[in-house]
Amino acid sequence: RKEVEQDPGPFNVPEGATVAFNCTYSNSASQSFFWYRQDCRKEPKLLMSVYSSGNEDGRFTAQLNRASQYISLLIRDSKLSDSATYLCVVNRDDKIIFGKGTRLHILP
Amino acid sequence: SQTIHQWPATLVQPVGSPLSLECTVEGTSNPNLYWYRQAAGRGLQLLFYSVGIGQISSEVPQNLSASRPQDRQFILSSKKLLLSDSGFYLCAWLPPRQGDYEKLFFGSGTQLSVL
């Protein structure tokens, strides 16, 4: 079983829709959690950290459930510019593991 | 300011040739350093990481090796490249502990094609 697993995707959604990404991690000792965004052939960029209390940044909301070892990302009112691959990331003792990513296509 | 340099940007190498990719970080000390590989259409695979000079953790058995001869220098090497070594190689660094906020900074990557 992979340490970080995400929805396989791709997701094709119309502009303005709400999109939800799911991620699970296998090691309960994992300490910190993030969502990164990667555009084609570019390096990943941090979208947001994920806290147990949940956190929001504009149209983006991240949630963490440590008991279920589950992380989510919600994008509201999606824009064409949101098209990218979304990567779930877990840090366990300085070992930073990326999920395979979920590709998102926003359709005009 | 803190920056990361990774070179070259692209590399075409024949099978069986050696490889050396270098990554250096400026503007910080004692960073954690990482090498990832991304095959075409695939996710980022952690290859090596280092929490200090001379300390290397290997994640995937393969014909690659890594070294950290200086605090801010991380080198990825191979004695003989395989076709399967083709991919997008990314170096990244993580600042020393900053409480709840952690951000992994990436180099711009090296696209390696083994022919």
PDB file of N, CA, C and O in Angstrom, chain B residues 36-65:
ATOM      1  N   TYR B  36      13.823  14.287  -5.928  1.00  0.00           N
ATOM      2  CA  TYR B  36      12.639  13.583  -6.402  1.00  0.00           C
ATOM      3  C   TYR B  36      12.801  13.312  -7.894  1.00  0.00           C
ATOM      4  O   TYR B  36      13.495  14.037  -8.607  1.00  0.00           O
ATOM      5  N   ARG B  37      12.098  12.272  -8.368  1.00  0.00           N
ATOM      6  CA  ARG B  37      12.016  12.018  -9.799  1.00  0.00           C
ATOM      7  C   ARG B  37      10.542  11.898 -10.180  1.00  0.00           C
ATOM      8  O   ARG B  37       9.753  11.296  -9.454  1.00  0.00           O
ATOM      9  N   GLN B  38      10.218  12.453 -11.328  1.00  0.00           N
ATOM     10  CA  GLN B  38       8.862  12.363 -11.850  1.00  0.00           C
ATOM     11  C   GLN B  38       8.939  11.819 -13.275  1.00  0.00           C
ATOM     12  O   GLN B  38       9.419  12.501 -14.180  1.00  0.00           O
ATOM     13  N   ALA B  39       8.470  10.576 -13.445  1.00  0.00           N
ATOM     14  CA  ALA B  39       8.406  10.009 -14.789  1.00  0.00           C
ATOM     15  C   ALA B  39       7.218  10.630 -15.518  1.00  0.00           C
ATOM     16  O   ALA B  39       6.311  11.179 -14.880  1.00  0.00           O
ATOM     17  N   ALA B  40       7.220  10.553 -16.830  1.00  0.00           N
ATOM     18  CA  ALA B  40       6.175  11.183 -17.640  1.00  0.00           C
ATOM     19  C   ALA B  40       4.792  10.722 -17.179  1.00  0.00           C
ATOM     20  O   ALA B  40       4.522   9.522 -17.109  1.00  0.00           O
ATOM     21  N   GLY B  41       3.927  11.691 -16.838  1.00  0.00           N
ATOM     22  CA  GLY B  41       2.568  11.375 -16.440  1.00  0.00           C
ATOM     23  C   GLY B  41       2.438  10.704 -15.074  1.00  0.00           C
ATOM     24  O   GLY B  41       1.367  10.181 -14.752  1.00  0.00           O
ATOM     25  N   ARG B  42       3.489  10.744 -14.292  1.00  0.00           N
ATOM     26  CA  ARG B  42       3.463  10.076 -12.990  1.00  0.00           C
ATOM     27  C   ARG B  42       3.681  11.083 -11.868  1.00  0.00           C
ATOM     28  O   ARG B  42       3.968  12.254 -12.095  1.00  0.00           O
ATOM     29  N   GLY B  43       3.558  10.590 -10.631  1.00  0.00           N
ATOM     30  CA  GLY B  43       3.760  11.446  -9.468  1.00  0.00           C
ATOM     31  C   GLY B  43       5.223  11.604  -9.113  1.00  0.00           C
ATOM     32  O   GLY B  43       6.102  11.022  -9.739  1.00  0.00           O
ATOM     33  N   LEU B  44       5.493  12.406  -8.074  1.00  0.00           N
ATOM     34  CA  LEU B  44       6.859  12.626  -7.609  1.00  0.00           C
ATOM     35  C   LEU B  44       7.282  11.472  -6.703  1.00  0.00           C
ATOM     36  O   LEU B  44       6.624  11.174  -5.707  1.00  0.00           O
ATOM     37  N   GLN B  45       8.377  10.851  -7.059  1.00  0.00           N
ATOM     38  CA  GLN B  45       8.919   9.753  -6.273  1.00  0.00           C
ATOM     39  C   GLN B  45      10.116  10.257  -5.489  1.00  0.00           C
ATOM     40  O   GLN B  45      11.073  10.780  -6.068  1.00  0.00           O
ATOM     41  N   LEU B  46      10.088  10.119  -4.167  1.00  0.00           N
ATOM     42  CA  LEU B  46      11.218  10.525  -3.336  1.00  0.00           C
ATOM     43  C   LEU B  46      12.363   9.548  -3.551  1.00  0.00           C
ATOM     44  O   LEU B  46      12.208   8.337  -3.376  1.00  0.00           O
ATOM     45  N   LEU B  47      13.525  10.072  -3.939  1.00  0.00           N
ATOM     46  CA  LEU B  47      14.695   9.228  -4.182  1.00  0.00           C
ATOM     47  C   LEU B  47      15.634   9.231  -2.962  1.00  0.00           C
ATOM     48  O   LEU B  47      16.000   8.171  -2.455  1.00  0.00           O
ATOM     49  N   PHE B  48      16.015  10.430  -2.547  1.00  0.00           N
ATOM     50  CA  PHE B  48      16.947  10.583  -1.424  1.00  0.00           C
ATOM     51  C   PHE B  48      16.573  11.826  -0.636  1.00  0.00           C
ATOM     52  O   PHE B  48      16.038  12.780  -1.190  1.00  0.00           O
ATOM     53  N   TYR B  49      16.906  11.801   0.669  1.00  0.00           N
ATOM     54  CA  TYR B  49      16.813  13.031   1.428  1.00  0.00           C
ATOM     55  C   TYR B  49      17.941  13.062   2.448  1.00  0.00           C
ATOM     56  O   TYR B  49      18.498  12.015   2.806  1.00  0.00           O
ATOM     57  N   SER B  50      18.262  14.283   2.881  1.00  0.00           N
ATOM     58  CA  SER B  50      19.400  14.472   3.769  1.00  0.00           C
ATOM     59  C   SER B  50      19.069  15.541   4.803  1.00  0.00           C
ATOM     60  O   SER B  50      18.596  16.621   4.465  1.00  0.00           O
ATOM     61  N   VAL B  51      19.341  15.211   6.060  1.00  0.00           N
ATOM     62  CA  VAL B  51      19.089  16.181   7.134  1.00  0.00           C
ATOM     63  C   VAL B  51      20.375  16.839   7.614  1.00  0.00           C
ATOM     64  O   VAL B  51      20.336  17.676   8.524  1.00  0.00           O
ATOM     65  N   GLY B  52      21.518  16.465   7.017  1.00  0.00           N
ATOM     66  CA  GLY B  52      22.784  17.083   7.393  1.00  0.00           C
ATOM     67  C   GLY B  52      23.919  16.599   6.505  1.00  0.00           C
ATOM     68  O   GLY B  52      23.750  15.637   5.734  1.00  0.00           O
ATOM     69  N   ILE B  53      25.074  17.240   6.615  1.00  0.00           N
ATOM     70  CA  ILE B  53      26.241  16.865   5.815  1.00  0.00           C
ATOM     71  C   ILE B  53      26.558  15.388   6.013  1.00  0.00           C
ATOM     72  O   ILE B  53      26.628  14.908   7.147  1.00  0.00           O
ATOM     73  N   GLY B  54      26.720  14.688   4.894  1.00  0.00           N
ATOM     74  CA  GLY B  54      27.090  13.278   4.947  1.00  0.00           C
ATOM     75  C   GLY B  54      25.976  12.333   5.345  1.00  0.00           C
ATOM     76  O   GLY B  54      26.167  11.117   5.380  1.00  0.00           O
ATOM     77  N   GLN B  55      24.783  12.871   5.646  1.00  0.00           N
ATOM     78  CA  GLN B  55      23.659  12.025   6.049  1.00  0.00           C
ATOM     79  C   GLN B  55      22.693  11.883   4.879  1.00  0.00           C
ATOM     80  O   GLN B  55      22.076  12.862   4.475  1.00  0.00           O
ATOM     81  N   ILE B  56      22.593  10.664   4.349  1.00  0.00           N
ATOM     82  CA  ILE B  56      21.749  10.411   3.184  1.00  0.00           C
ATOM     83  C   ILE B  56      20.800   9.269   3.505  1.00  0.00           C
ATOM     84  O   ILE B  56      21.237   8.205   3.969  1.00  0.00           O
ATOM     85  N   SER B  57      19.518   9.481   3.250  1.00  0.00           N
ATOM     86  CA  SER B  57      18.519   8.417   3.371  1.00  0.00           C
ATOM     87  C   SER B  57      18.039   8.071   1.969  1.00  0.00           C
ATOM     88  O   SER B  57      17.641   8.961   1.210  1.00  0.00           O
ATOM     89  N   SER B  58      18.095   6.778   1.657  1.00  0.00           N
ATOM     90  CA  SER B  58      17.711   6.312   0.330  1.00  0.00           C
ATOM     91  C   SER B  58      16.342   5.655   0.419  1.00  0.00           C
ATOM     92  O   SER B  58      16.103   4.837   1.309  1.00  0.00           O
ATOM     93  N   GLU B  59      15.465   6.036  -0.494  1.00  0.00           N
ATOM     94  CA  GLU B  59      14.100   5.532  -0.441  1.00  0.00           C
ATOM     95  C   GLU B  59      13.809   4.420  -1.430  1.00  0.00           C
ATOM     96  O   GLU B  59      12.930   3.604  -1.205  1.00  0.00           O
ATOM     97  N   VAL B  60      14.493   4.409  -2.534  1.00  0.00           N
ATOM     98  CA  VAL B  60      14.172   3.437  -3.582  1.00  0.00           C
ATOM     99  C   VAL B  60      15.457   2.767  -4.052  1.00  0.00           C
ATOM    100  O   VAL B  60      16.384   3.453  -4.446  1.00  0.00           O
ATOM    101  N   PRO B  61      15.525   1.434  -4.011  1.00  0.00           N
ATOM    102  CA  PRO B  61      16.741   0.760  -4.503  1.00  0.00           C
ATOM    103  C   PRO B  61      16.880   0.937  -6.006  1.00  0.00           C
ATOM    104  O   PRO B  61      15.948   0.720  -6.745  1.00  0.00           O
ATOM    105  N   GLN B  62      18.023   1.379  -6.458  1.00  0.00           N
ATOM    106  CA  GLN B  62      18.208   1.687  -7.872  1.00  0.00           C
ATOM    107  C   GLN B  62      19.682   1.948  -8.105  1.00  0.00           C
ATOM    108  O   GLN B  62      20.481   1.876  -7.180  1.00  0.00           O
ATOM    109  N   ASN B  63      20.021   2.318  -9.302  1.00  0.00           N
ATOM    110  CA  ASN B  63      21.423   2.548  -9.602  1.00  0.00           C
ATOM    111  C   ASN B  63      21.825   4.002  -9.430  1.00  0.00           C
ATOM    112  O   ASN B  63      22.802   4.450  -9.997  1.00  0.00           O
ATOM    113  N   LEU B  64      21.070   4.742  -8.642  1.00  0.00           N
ATOM    114  CA  LEU B  64      21.414   6.132  -8.368  1.00  0.00           C
ATOM    115  C   LEU B  64      22.006   6.243  -6.966  1.00  0.00           C
ATOM    116  O   LEU B  64      21.740   5.401  -6.097  1.00  0.00           O
ATOM    117  N   SER B  65      22.770   7.287  -6.734  1.00  0.00           N
ATOM    118  CA  SER B  65      23.301   7.563  -5.407  1.00  0.00           C
ATOM    119  C   SER B  65      23.271   9.069  -5.185  1.00  0.00           C
ATOM    120  O   SER B  65      23.122   9.842  -6.137  1.00  0.00           O
TER     121      SER B  65
END
